[in-house]
CSV table of C-alpha atoms in Angstrom, one decimal:
chain,number,residue,atom,x,y,z
R,24,MET,CA,0.0,0.0,0.0
R,25,HIS,CA,1.4,3.5,-0.8
R,26,ASP,CA,-0.3,6.3,0.4
R,27,LEU,CA,0.2,9.6,-1.8
R,28,ASP,CA,1.9,12.2,0.7
R,29,PHE,CA,1.8,15.7,-0.9
R,30,ASN,CA,2.3,18.5,1.0
R,31,HIS,CA,-0.7,21.0,0.9
R,32,GLN,CA,-0.1,24.0,-1.4
R,33,HIS,CA,-2.1,26.1,-3.1
R,34,GLU,CA,-2.6,25.5,-6.5
R,35,ALA,CA,-1.3,28.9,-7.8
R,36,ALA,CA,2.1,28.0,-6.1
R,37,LEU,CA,2.5,24.9,-7.9
R,38,SER,CA,4.9,24.8,-11.1
R,39,ASP,CA,3.8,22.9,-14.2
R,40,ALA,CA,6.6,20.2,-13.4
R,41,GLU,CA,4.8,19.8,-9.8
R,42,ARG,CA,1.2,19.5,-11.0
R,43,LEU,CA,2.3,17.0,-13.5
R,44,ALA,CA,4.3,14.8,-11.0
R,45,ILE,CA,1.2,15.0,-9.0
R,46,ALA,CA,-1.1,13.7,-12.0
R,47,GLN,CA,1.7,11.2,-13.1
R,48,ALA,CA,1.6,9.6,-9.2
R,49,ILE,CA,-2.2,9.3,-9.0
R,50,TRP,CA,-2.2,7.6,-12.4
R,51,GLU,CA,0.2,5.3,-11.3
R,52,GLN,CA,-1.6,4.6,-8.1
R,53,GLU,CA,-5.0,4.3,-9.6
R,54,THR,CA,-4.2,2.9,-13.1
R,55,VAL,CA,-2.7,-0.3,-14.5
R,56,ASP,CA,-1.4,0.0,-18.3
R,57,MET,CA,-0.5,-3.3,-19.7
R,58,LEU,CA,0.7,-4.2,-23.3
R,59,THR,CA,-0.9,-7.6,-23.9
R,60,VAL,CA,-0.7,-10.4,-26.7
R,61,GLY,CA,-2.7,-12.9,-27.8
R,62,ILE,CA,-1.4,-16.0,-29.4
R,63,ASP,CA,-3.9,-18.4,-31.1
R,64,ILE,CA,-2.3,-21.9,-32.5
R,65,GLY,CA,-5.3,-23.5,-33.8
R,66,SER,CA,-6.1,-26.6,-36.1
R,67,SER,CA,-6.2,-24.5,-39.2
R,68,THR,CA,-4.5,-21.2,-38.7
R,69,THR,CA,-1.8,-19.4,-36.5
R,70,HIS,CA,-1.8,-15.6,-35.9
R,71,LEU,CA,-1.1,-13.3,-32.9
R,72,LEU,CA,-1.9,-9.8,-32.0
R,73,PHE,CA,-1.1,-7.2,-29.6
R,74,ALA,CA,-3.4,-5.0,-27.7
R,75,ARG,CA,-3.1,-2.3,-25.1
R,76,VAL,CA,-5.5,-3.0,-22.0
R,77,ILE,CA,-5.8,-0.3,-19.2
R,78,LEU,CA,-7.5,-0.7,-16.0
R,79,ARG,CA,-8.5,1.8,-13.5
R,80,ARG,CA,-9.7,1.1,-9.9
R,81,GLU,CA,-13.3,1.7,-9.4
R,82,GLN,CA,-14.0,5.3,-8.0
R,83,HIS,CA,-16.6,4.3,-5.6
R,84,GLU,CA,-16.1,4.5,-1.9
R,85,LEU,CA,-13.6,1.4,-0.3
R,86,SER,CA,-13.2,-0.2,-3.6
R,87,SER,CA,-10.0,-1.9,-4.5
R,88,ARG,CA,-11.4,-3.5,-7.7
R,89,PHE,CA,-9.6,-2.7,-10.9
R,90,VAL,CA,-11.7,-2.6,-14.1
R,91,VAL,CA,-11.0,-2.7,-17.7
R,92,VAL,CA,-11.6,1.1,-19.0
R,93,GLU,CA,-10.2,0.6,-22.3
R,94,ARG,CA,-9.2,-2.2,-24.8
R,95,ARG,CA,-7.3,-1.2,-28.0
R,96,ILE,CA,-5.7,-3.4,-30.8
R,97,VAL,CA,-2.2,-2.0,-31.6
R,98,TRP,CA,-1.3,-4.5,-34.3
R,99,ARG,CA,-2.2,-7.9,-36.0
R,100,SER,CA,-0.1,-10.5,-37.5
R,101,PRO,CA,-0.8,-11.9,-40.9
R,102,ILE,CA,-2.5,-15.1,-40.7
R,103,MET,CA,-0.5,-18.4,-41.4
R,104,LEU,CA,-1.6,-22.3,-41.8
R,105,THR,CA,-0.5,-23.8,-38.8
R,106,PRO,CA,2.5,-25.9,-39.7
R,107,PHE,CA,2.7,-29.5,-39.2
R,108,LEU,CA,5.1,-32.0,-39.5
R,109,PRO,CA,4.8,-35.6,-41.5
R,110,ASP,CA,4.6,-37.3,-38.0
R,111,GLY,CA,1.6,-35.0,-37.1
R,112,THR,CA,3.4,-32.9,-34.6
R,113,ILE,CA,3.5,-29.2,-34.5
R,114,ASP,CA,6.4,-27.7,-36.1
R,115,ALA,CA,8.2,-25.4,-33.5
R,116,HIS,CA,10.9,-24.4,-36.0
R,117,ALA,CA,8.2,-22.7,-38.6
R,118,LEU,CA,6.4,-21.1,-35.3
R,119,ARG,CA,9.4,-19.7,-33.9
R,120,HIS,CA,9.9,-17.9,-37.1
R,121,PHE,CA,6.9,-16.8,-37.5
R,122,PHE,CA,6.6,-15.5,-33.8
R,123,HIS,CA,9.9,-13.8,-34.1
R,124,ASP,CA,9.1,-11.8,-37.5
R,125,SER,CA,5.7,-10.8,-36.0
R,126,TYR,CA,7.5,-9.1,-33.0
R,127,HIS,CA,10.1,-7.4,-35.2
R,128,ASP,CA,7.3,-6.2,-37.6
R,129,ALA,CA,5.3,-4.9,-34.7
R,130,GLY,CA,8.1,-3.2,-33.3
R,131,PHE,CA,8.2,-4.7,-29.9
R,132,ALA,CA,10.3,-7.3,-27.8
R,133,PRO,CA,9.2,-9.8,-25.6
R,134,GLY,CA,10.2,-7.5,-22.6
R,135,ASP,CA,8.0,-5.0,-23.6
R,136,VAL,CA,5.0,-7.2,-23.0
R,137,ASP,CA,3.3,-7.5,-19.8
R,138,SER,CA,0.7,-10.0,-20.1
R,139,GLY,CA,-1.2,-12.2,-22.3
R,140,ALA,CA,-1.8,-15.8,-23.6
R,141,VAL,CA,-0.7,-18.4,-25.8
R,142,ILE,CA,-3.9,-20.7,-26.5
R,143,LEU,CA,-4.0,-23.8,-28.3
R,144,THR,CA,-7.3,-24.6,-30.0
R,145,GLY,CA,-9.4,-27.4,-32.0
R,146,GLU,CA,-7.3,-30.1,-33.0
R,147,ALA,CA,-3.7,-28.8,-32.2
R,148,ILE,CA,-4.4,-29.7,-28.7
R,149,LYS,CA,-4.5,-33.4,-29.4
R,150,ARG,CA,-0.9,-33.4,-30.9
R,151,THR,CA,1.7,-35.1,-29.0
R,152,ASN,CA,4.1,-31.9,-28.4
R,153,ALA,CA,1.1,-29.6,-28.0
R,154,ARG,CA,1.8,-28.9,-24.2
R,155,LEU,CA,5.5,-28.3,-24.7
R,156,ILE,CA,4.7,-26.1,-27.8
R,157,ASP,CA,2.5,-24.1,-25.4
R,158,GLU,CA,5.0,-23.5,-22.6
R,159,ILE,CA,7.5,-23.0,-24.7
R,160,PHE,CA,6.3,-19.8,-26.5
R,161,ALA,CA,4.6,-18.7,-23.4
R,162,ALA,CA,8.0,-18.3,-21.5
R,163,GLU,CA,9.4,-16.6,-24.8
R,164,SER,CA,6.7,-14.3,-25.4
R,165,GLY,CA,6.5,-11.7,-22.6
R,166,LYS,CA,7.2,-10.9,-18.7
R,167,PHE,CA,3.7,-12.8,-17.8
R,168,VAL,CA,2.3,-14.8,-20.7
R,169,CYS,CA,0.4,-17.8,-19.9
R,170,ALA,CA,0.1,-21.4,-21.5
R,171,THR,CA,-3.7,-22.4,-21.8
R,172,ALA,CA,-5.8,-24.6,-23.8
R,173,GLY,CA,-9.3,-26.0,-23.5
R,174,HIS,CA,-12.6,-26.0,-25.1
R,175,LYS,CA,-14.8,-24.2,-22.7
R,176,LEU,CA,-12.1,-21.4,-22.4
R,177,GLU,CA,-12.1,-21.1,-26.3
R,178,CYS,CA,-15.8,-20.9,-26.3
R,179,ILE,CA,-15.6,-18.1,-23.8
R,180,LEU,CA,-12.7,-16.1,-25.7
R,181,ALA,CA,-14.3,-16.4,-29.0
R,182,ALA,CA,-17.4,-15.2,-27.7
R,183,HIS,CA,-15.4,-12.0,-26.1
R,184,GLY,CA,-13.3,-11.4,-29.0
R,185,SER,CA,-16.0,-11.5,-31.9
R,186,GLY,CA,-17.7,-8.7,-30.2
R,187,ALA,CA,-20.7,-11.4,-29.3
R,188,THR,CA,-20.7,-10.3,-25.6
R,189,ALA,CA,-20.8,-6.7,-26.0
R,190,LEU,CA,-23.4,-7.0,-28.9
R,191,SER,CA,-25.6,-9.1,-26.5
R,192,ALA,CA,-25.3,-6.4,-23.6
R,193,LYS,CA,-26.3,-3.6,-26.1
R,194,ARG,CA,-29.2,-5.7,-27.7
R,195,GLY,CA,-30.5,-7.5,-24.6
R,196,GLY,CA,-32.4,-10.6,-24.6
R,197,VAL,CA,-30.8,-13.9,-25.6
R,198,SER,CA,-28.1,-15.0,-28.5
R,199,LEU,CA,-26.2,-17.9,-29.7
R,200,HIS,CA,-22.5,-17.4,-30.5
R,201,VAL,CA,-21.3,-20.2,-32.8
R,202,ASP,CA,-17.2,-20.2,-33.5
R,203,ILE,CA,-16.4,-22.7,-36.2
R,204,GLY,CA,-12.7,-23.2,-36.5
R,205,GLY,CA,-10.6,-25.7,-38.2
R,206,GLY,CA,-11.2,-28.9,-36.2
R,207,THR,CA,-13.9,-27.6,-33.4
R,208,THR,CA,-17.1,-25.7,-33.2
R,209,LYS,CA,-17.7,-23.5,-29.8
R,210,LEU,CA,-21.1,-22.4,-28.7
R,211,ALA,CA,-21.8,-19.7,-26.3
R,212,LEU,CA,-25.3,-18.8,-25.0
R,213,LEU,CA,-25.3,-15.0,-24.0
R,214,ARG,CA,-28.3,-13.2,-22.1
R,215,ASN,CA,-27.6,-9.3,-21.9
R,216,GLY,CA,-23.9,-9.8,-22.4
R,217,GLU,CA,-23.3,-12.5,-19.6
R,218,ILE,CA,-22.6,-16.1,-20.9
R,219,THR,CA,-24.5,-18.5,-19.2
R,220,SER,CA,-23.4,-21.7,-21.1
R,221,VAL,CA,-21.0,-23.0,-23.3
R,222,ALA,CA,-20.4,-26.2,-25.1
R,223,ALA,CA,-17.9,-27.6,-27.9
R,224,PHE,CA,-18.0,-30.2,-30.5
R,225,ALA,CA,-15.6,-31.6,-33.0
R,226,VAL,CA,-16.9,-30.0,-36.4
R,227,GLY,CA,-14.6,-27.8,-38.4
R,228,GLY,CA,-13.4,-26.5,-41.6
R,229,ARG,CA,-10.1,-28.4,-41.8
R,230,LEU,CA,-11.1,-31.8,-40.7
R,231,LEU,CA,-9.8,-32.7,-44.3
R,232,ALA,CA,-6.8,-30.6,-45.8
R,233,GLN,CA,-4.4,-30.9,-48.4
R,234,ASP,CA,-0.5,-31.5,-47.8
R,235,ALA,CA,2.0,-29.2,-49.3
R,236,ALA,CA,2.0,-31.6,-52.6
R,237,GLY,CA,-1.5,-31.2,-52.9
R,238,GLU,CA,-2.5,-34.6,-51.4
R,239,TRP,CA,-5.4,-34.8,-49.2
R,240,THR,CA,-3.4,-36.6,-46.8
R,241,ARG,CA,-4.9,-34.8,-43.6
R,242,ILE,CA,-7.7,-36.8,-42.2
R,243,ASP,CA,-8.9,-36.0,-38.5
R,244,ASP,CA,-10.6,-38.4,-36.2
R,245,SER,CA,-14.0,-36.6,-36.5
R,246,ALA,CA,-13.7,-36.9,-40.7
R,247,ARG,CA,-13.1,-40.5,-40.5
R,248,LEU,CA,-16.1,-40.9,-38.5
R,249,VAL,CA,-18.3,-38.9,-40.7
R,250,ALA,CA,-16.8,-40.9,-43.8
R,251,GLN,CA,-17.1,-44.1,-42.0
R,252,SER,CA,-21.2,-43.0,-41.4
R,253,LEU,CA,-21.4,-42.3,-45.0
R,254,GLY,CA,-19.7,-45.6,-46.1
R,255,ILE,CA,-16.6,-43.8,-47.4
R,256,ALA,CA,-13.0,-45.0,-47.1
R,257,ALA,CA,-11.0,-42.5,-45.1
R,258,GLU,CA,-8.0,-42.5,-47.1
R,259,PRO,CA,-6.4,-40.0,-49.6
R,260,ALA,CA,-7.7,-41.6,-52.8
R,261,GLN,CA,-11.2,-41.3,-51.7
R,262,MET,CA,-10.9,-37.6,-50.3
R,263,ALA,CA,-9.3,-36.8,-53.5
R,264,ASP,CA,-13.1,-37.1,-55.2
R,265,PRO,CA,-14.7,-33.6,-54.9
R,266,ALA,CA,-18.0,-35.5,-54.4
R,267,GLN,CA,-17.1,-37.4,-51.9
R,268,ARG,CA,-15.8,-34.4,-49.9
R,269,GLN,CA,-19.1,-32.4,-50.6
R,270,ARG,CA,-21.1,-35.4,-49.0
R,271,ILE,CA,-18.5,-35.2,-45.7
R,272,ALA,CA,-19.1,-31.4,-45.9
R,273,ALA,CA,-22.5,-31.6,-46.3
R,274,ARG,CA,-22.9,-34.2,-43.4
R,275,LEU,CA,-21.0,-32.0,-41.1
R,276,ALA,CA,-23.4,-29.0,-41.8
R,277,ASP,CA,-26.2,-31.3,-40.6
R,278,LEU,CA,-24.3,-31.8,-37.4
R,279,LEU,CA,-23.5,-28.2,-37.0
R,280,PHE,CA,-27.2,-27.2,-37.9
R,281,ASP,CA,-28.4,-29.6,-35.1
R,282,GLN,CA,-26.2,-28.1,-32.5
R,283,ILE,CA,-27.3,-24.4,-33.5
R,284,THR,CA,-31.0,-25.3,-33.1
R,285,GLY,CA,-31.0,-27.6,-30.2
R,286,ALA,CA,-32.2,-30.6,-32.5
R,287,PRO,CA,-32.1,-34.1,-30.9
R,288,LEU,CA,-28.4,-35.3,-31.4
R,289,ASP,CA,-27.8,-38.7,-33.4
R,290,ASP,CA,-25.0,-41.2,-32.4
R,291,LEU,CA,-22.7,-39.5,-34.5
R,292,GLY,CA,-23.5,-36.2,-32.9
R,293,ARG,CA,-23.2,-37.2,-29.4
R,294,ALA,CA,-19.7,-39.0,-30.3
R,295,LEU,CA,-18.3,-35.7,-31.4
R,296,GLN,CA,-19.1,-33.7,-28.5
R,297,LEU,CA,-16.1,-32.4,-26.5
R,298,THR,CA,-17.9,-31.0,-23.6
R,299,GLU,CA,-21.3,-31.4,-21.8
R,300,PRO,CA,-24.1,-30.4,-24.1
R,301,LEU,CA,-25.2,-26.6,-24.1
R,302,ASP,CA,-28.1,-25.7,-21.5
R,303,ARG,CA,-31.1,-25.1,-23.7
R,304,SER,CA,-33.4,-23.3,-21.2
R,305,LEU,CA,-33.2,-20.4,-23.2
R,306,THR,CA,-34.3,-19.5,-26.7
R,307,PRO,CA,-32.1,-17.4,-28.9
R,308,ASP,CA,-33.6,-14.2,-30.4
R,309,PHE,CA,-30.5,-13.7,-32.6
R,310,ILE,CA,-27.1,-15.7,-33.7
R,311,THR,CA,-23.8,-14.7,-34.3
R,312,PHE,CA,-20.8,-16.7,-36.0
R,313,SER,CA,-16.7,-16.4,-35.8
R,314,GLY,CA,-14.0,-18.3,-36.9
R,315,GLY,CA,-12.5,-19.1,-40.2
R,316,VAL,CA,-15.7,-20.9,-41.5
R,317,SER,CA,-17.5,-17.6,-40.8
R,318,GLU,CA,-15.4,-15.5,-43.2
R,319,TYR,CA,-17.5,-17.7,-46.3
R,320,VAL,CA,-20.8,-17.6,-44.3
R,321,TYR,CA,-20.5,-13.8,-44.1
R,322,GLY,CA,-19.3,-13.5,-47.8
R,323,TYR,CA,-16.2,-11.6,-46.7
R,324,GLU,CA,-14.0,-14.8,-48.3
R,325,ALA,CA,-14.4,-17.2,-51.4
R,326,ASN,CA,-11.2,-18.5,-52.0
R,327,ASP,CA,-10.3,-22.2,-51.0
R,328,TYR,CA,-7.4,-23.0,-48.9
R,329,GLY,CA,-6.7,-26.7,-49.3
R,330,ASP,CA,-9.7,-28.0,-46.9
R,331,ILE,CA,-13.6,-28.1,-46.6
R,332,ALA,CA,-14.0,-25.1,-45.3
R,333,ARG,CA,-15.6,-23.2,-48.2
R,334,PRO,CA,-18.0,-26.1,-49.1
R,335,LEU,CA,-19.1,-26.7,-45.1
R,336,ALA,CA,-19.9,-23.1,-45.2
R,337,ASP,CA,-22.0,-23.2,-48.5
R,338,ALA,CA,-23.9,-26.1,-46.9
R,339,LEU,CA,-24.4,-24.5,-43.7
R,340,THR,CA,-25.4,-21.6,-45.2
R,341,LYS,CA,-28.2,-23.2,-47.0
R,342,ARG,CA,-29.7,-24.6,-44.1
R,343,LEU,CA,-29.5,-21.4,-42.3
R,344,ALA,CA,-32.1,-20.1,-44.5
R,345,ASN,CA,-34.7,-22.1,-42.3
R,346,LEU,CA,-34.0,-20.3,-39.1
R,347,THR,CA,-36.8,-18.2,-38.0
R,348,VAL,CA,-33.9,-16.1,-35.9
R,349,PRO,CA,-31.9,-13.7,-37.6
R,350,VAL,CA,-27.9,-14.2,-38.4
R,351,VAL,CA,-26.0,-10.9,-37.4
R,352,ASP,CA,-22.2,-9.9,-37.9
R,353,ALA,CA,-20.8,-9.3,-34.4
R,354,GLY,CA,-17.7,-7.5,-35.9
R,355,GLN,CA,-14.7,-10.1,-35.4
R,356,ARG,CA,-14.7,-13.1,-37.6
R,357,ILE,CA,-11.5,-15.4,-37.8
R,358,ARG,CA,-9.6,-13.4,-35.3
R,359,ALA,CA,-12.0,-13.8,-32.6
R,360,THR,CA,-10.2,-16.3,-30.5
R,361,VAL,CA,-6.9,-14.4,-30.6
R,362,ILE,CA,-8.5,-11.0,-29.9
R,363,GLY,CA,-10.1,-12.9,-26.8
R,364,ALA,CA,-6.4,-14.1,-25.5
R,365,SER,CA,-5.1,-10.8,-25.9
R,366,GLN,CA,-7.6,-8.7,-24.2
R,367,PHE,CA,-10.0,-10.9,-22.1
R,368,THR,CA,-7.7,-13.0,-20.3
R,369,VAL,CA,-5.9,-11.0,-17.7
R,370,GLN,CA,-7.5,-9.5,-14.6
R,371,VAL,CA,-5.5,-7.8,-11.8
R,372,SER,CA,-6.2,-8.1,-8.0
R,373,GLY,CA,-6.8,-5.1,-5.8
R,374,LYS,CA,-4.6,-3.1,-3.8
R,375,THR,CA,-5.8,-4.8,-0.4
R,376,LEU,CA,-4.2,-8.4,-1.6
R,377,HIS,CA,-2.1,-10.0,0.9
R,378,LEU,CA,1.4,-11.5,0.0
R,379,THR,CA,3.7,-12.8,2.6
R,380,THR,CA,6.8,-12.6,0.2
R,381,PRO,CA,7.3,-11.4,-3.3
R,382,ASP,CA,9.6,-14.0,-4.0
R,383,ALA,CA,6.5,-16.3,-4.0
R,384,LEU,CA,5.5,-15.0,-7.4
R,385,PRO,CA,5.1,-15.9,-10.1
R,386,LYS,CA,3.0,-19.3,-10.2
R,387,ARG,CA,1.5,-20.8,-12.8
R,388,ASN,CA,-1.1,-23.8,-13.3
R,389,ILE,CA,-2.6,-23.5,-9.6
R,390,PRO,CA,-5.6,-25.6,-9.6
R,391,VAL,CA,-8.9,-23.9,-8.4
R,392,VAL,CA,-11.2,-25.1,-6.0
R,393,HIS,CA,-14.1,-23.1,-5.3
R,394,LEU,CA,-16.5,-23.3,-2.7
R,395,GLY,CA,-19.5,-22.9,-5.2
R,396,GLN,CA,-21.8,-21.6,-2.8
R,397,PRO,CA,-23.3,-18.4,-1.1
R,398,LEU,CA,-21.9,-17.7,2.4
R,399,PRO,CA,-24.5,-17.8,5.0
R,400,GLU,CA,-24.5,-15.0,8.0
R,401,GLU,CA,-23.3,-17.2,10.3
R,402,LEU,CA,-20.1,-18.8,8.9
R,403,ASP,CA,-19.0,-22.2,10.8
R,404,PRO,CA,-15.5,-23.3,10.0
R,405,VAL,CA,-16.0,-27.0,10.2
R,406,VAL,CA,-18.9,-26.8,7.6
R,407,LEU,CA,-17.1,-24.4,5.1
R,408,ALA,CA,-14.1,-27.0,5.2
R,409,ALA,CA,-16.2,-29.8,4.6
R,410,ALA,CA,-17.7,-28.0,1.6
R,411,PHE,CA,-14.3,-27.3,0.0
R,412,ARG,CA,-13.1,-30.7,0.6
R,413,GLN,CA,-16.1,-32.1,-1.0
R,414,ARG,CA,-15.6,-29.8,-4.3
R,415,ALA,CA,-11.8,-30.8,-4.0
R,416,ASP,CA,-12.6,-34.5,-4.1
R,417,VAL,CA,-14.8,-33.7,-7.3
R,418,GLN,CA,-12.0,-32.0,-9.2
R,419,ASP,CA,-9.6,-35.1,-7.9
R,420,CYS,CA,-7.4,-32.1,-6.3
R,421,ASP,CA,-4.3,-33.0,-3.9
R,422,LEU,CA,-4.9,-30.4,-1.1
R,423,SER,CA,-0.9,-30.7,-0.2
R,424,ALA,CA,0.1,-29.6,-3.7
R,425,PRO,CA,0.2,-25.9,-4.8
R,426,LEU,CA,-3.8,-24.8,-4.4
R,427,ALA,CA,-6.1,-21.8,-4.8
R,428,LEU,CA,-9.0,-22.1,-2.5
R,429,ALA,CA,-11.6,-19.7,-4.3
R,430,PHE,CA,-15.2,-18.4,-2.7
R,431,ASP,CA,-17.5,-15.4,-3.4
R,432,TRP,CA,-17.6,-12.9,-0.2
R,433,SER,CA,-21.2,-11.8,0.7
R,434,GLY,CA,-22.4,-10.1,3.9
R,435,ILE,CA,-20.7,-7.5,6.3
R,436,PRO,CA,-17.0,-8.1,6.7
R,437,GLU,CA,-17.4,-8.3,10.6
R,438,TYR,CA,-14.1,-9.8,12.5
R,439,PRO,CA,-16.1,-12.9,13.4
R,440,ARG,CA,-17.2,-14.0,9.6
R,441,LEU,CA,-13.4,-12.9,8.6
R,442,ARG,CA,-11.9,-15.3,11.4
R,443,ALA,CA,-14.1,-18.1,10.5
R,444,MET,CA,-13.3,-18.1,6.9
R,445,ALA,CA,-9.8,-18.0,7.9
R,446,GLU,CA,-10.2,-20.9,10.0
R,447,ALA,CA,-11.9,-22.8,7.2
R,448,ILE,CA,-9.3,-22.3,4.9
R,449,LEU,CA,-6.4,-23.4,7.3
R,450,LEU,CA,-8.7,-26.7,7.8
R,451,VAL,CA,-8.4,-27.4,4.5
R,452,ALA,CA,-4.8,-26.4,3.5
R,453,GLY,CA,-3.1,-27.1,7.0
R,454,GLN,CA,-1.3,-25.2,9.1
R,455,SER,CA,2.1,-25.6,7.5
R,456,ARG,CA,2.9,-26.3,3.7
R,457,GLN,CA,5.7,-26.7,1.3
R,458,HIS,CA,3.8,-25.3,-1.8
R,459,LEU,CA,2.1,-21.5,-2.2
R,460,LEU,CA,-1.3,-21.5,-0.9
R,461,ALA,CA,-3.5,-18.9,-3.0
R,462,VAL,CA,-7.0,-17.5,-1.5
R,463,VAL,CA,-8.9,-16.1,-4.4
R,464,ILE,CA,-12.2,-13.8,-3.3
R,465,GLU,CA,-14.9,-12.1,-5.2
R,466,GLY,CA,-15.0,-9.2,-2.8
R,467,ASP,CA,-12.4,-6.7,-1.1
R,468,VAL,CA,-11.7,-8.5,2.4
R,469,GLY,CA,-8.1,-10.1,0.8
R,470,GLN,CA,-5.9,-8.2,3.2
R,471,SER,CA,-8.0,-8.7,6.1
R,472,ILE,CA,-8.1,-12.9,5.9
R,473,GLY,CA,-4.5,-12.7,4.9
R,474,ARG,CA,-3.5,-10.7,8.0
R,475,ILE,CA,-5.9,-13.4,10.0
R,476,ILE,CA,-4.2,-16.4,8.7
R,477,GLU,CA,-0.7,-15.5,9.0
R,478,ARG,CA,-0.6,-13.1,11.9
R,479,GLU,CA,-3.3,-14.6,14.2
R,480,LEU,CA,-3.4,-18.1,13.4
R,481,GLY,CA,0.2,-18.6,12.8
R,482,PHE,CA,0.1,-19.8,9.1
R,483,ALA,CA,3.9,-21.2,8.2
R,484,GLY,CA,4.5,-21.2,4.6
R,485,ASN,CA,4.1,-18.8,1.3
R,486,LEU,CA,0.5,-17.2,1.3
R,487,VAL,CA,-1.1,-14.8,-1.1
R,488,CYS,CA,-4.8,-13.5,-0.7
R,489,LEU,CA,-6.2,-12.0,-4.2
R,490,ASP,CA,-9.5,-10.2,-3.8
R,491,GLY,CA,-11.3,-8.5,-6.5
R,492,VAL,CA,-11.0,-11.4,-9.1
R,493,GLN,CA,-14.2,-13.2,-10.7
R,494,LEU,CA,-13.7,-16.8,-11.3
R,495,LYS,CA,-15.5,-18.6,-13.6
R,496,ASP,CA,-15.8,-22.6,-14.2
R,497,LEU,CA,-12.5,-23.0,-15.1
R,498,ASP,CA,-9.5,-25.3,-14.1
R,499,PHE,CA,-6.4,-23.3,-13.4
R,500,ILE,CA,-5.1,-20.0,-12.3
R,501,ASP,CA,-1.6,-18.2,-13.2
R,502,ILE,CA,-0.3,-15.3,-10.7
R,503,GLY,CA,2.1,-12.9,-11.5
R,504,GLN,CA,4.6,-10.9,-9.7
R,505,LEU,CA,3.7,-7.6,-7.9
R,506,MET,CA,3.2,-4.5,-10.0
R,507,ASP,CA,4.3,-1.7,-7.6
R,508,PRO,CA,3.0,1.0,-8.4
R,509,PRO,CA,0.1,0.6,-8.0
R,510,GLY,CA,0.7,-2.5,-5.8
R,511,VAL,CA,-1.6,-5.1,-7.8
R,512,VAL,CA,-0.5,-8.6,-9.4
R,513,PRO,CA,-1.9,-9.6,-12.7
R,514,VAL,CA,-4.1,-12.9,-12.6
R,515,VAL,CA,-5.3,-15.2,-15.4
R,516,ILE,CA,-7.9,-17.9,-15.2
R,517,LYS,CA,-7.7,-20.4,-17.8
R,518,SER,CA,-8.1,-24.2,-18.5
R,519,LEU,CA,-5.6,-26.8,-19.8
R,520,LEU,CA,-6.5,-29.5,-21.8
R,521,PHE,CA,-4.0,-31.9,-23.7
R,522,SER,CA,-4.0,-35.6,-25.0
């Protein structure tokens, strides 16, 4: 915490330099200005994007929450086809050259980048070197650039990066966002700008693709299943026949349309599910699209790129003509996920955080156990600890390993309630630990609970209590180093999913 200590002077007595110094000090205390990067290594394409994200402390009394007040794209890379080697692994050498050239052309060095994410999406997640690629490029890309992959996370990032959430907030009502990539399609159901449900399934525009020699050698698992259902041999000679590819694209379009409309899925549709089905309790008032296939759906692209994206889009467009709800362009299409990765992954914990030692950070890939229920007026440490343990058991989480315990604070922050929560946390995490204990709170009581845990209850170990952070139903959290001023830490909430 850093209180501004300026001697009281009449404004007329201040020089321009002094006024500037005061304004700069206030800005540094109240504002976080971050250069972020989003890197999307997908089934079909790879690209990156730099953005400027500015967060400012909320002005209402006693708030320590920092909220985003500006997001601005500052540079976009060209879009390249994701490079794969003959053995099916991701070509790290080609990616490294692409990223190096992109940083050079943008005029940035990795040291300039404060935060961001490298996200592997779609079929790229399944490659045997996917996680290694993700972590290498995250380490090379900036100060606090995180490696992540996951279907649910991609649903969220695509909905944000496409502009669908902003459009939903503006228009109101219910909408369905559909992101059709190279290997997967992601759905997000939105109401008044809030994502209420997400789902993903293995349908995309590059499940069949040509190699450098023009042979149709890329036949992903989903394409094999579809071909099998149609009685087509899943081999390059058959895929070279345009009529057979058209049959496969038409079948994929049927599967897509069933998911969009909420029709009952057949056996093949269920086999291609990558997450639990979308919650269909709300009916969309309009539909938005993003992803590479959406460039064809909206008519921005007409060229072929050695895959089935265009015939898939053509077949889907014919089926969309039967919809009774309008299809709306949210603004961003093929770049939706990378925009989301650069602008919507990072939060900062407010100035009332508690940290035993700055050397404990940064930490990456800390599993999150969220209490998952509102707090009652009377807090019982034993009952709360049991609830945390039950949630940890469901996730098969090792409570002795690095751990983040999360909850939403509600009610008055009176000492007995804060003390009870602190005791519950230690009942779960233990009095002494080798690994970091993170406490993540939706509320402004992080410093108070942290002091009770450390100073009154005698916790021995590294502790960080973060507040003002909104957790979603994802799996892991990354916590960056202390940024001083303004005395905050960057936080990325994410998921990891590799074969």
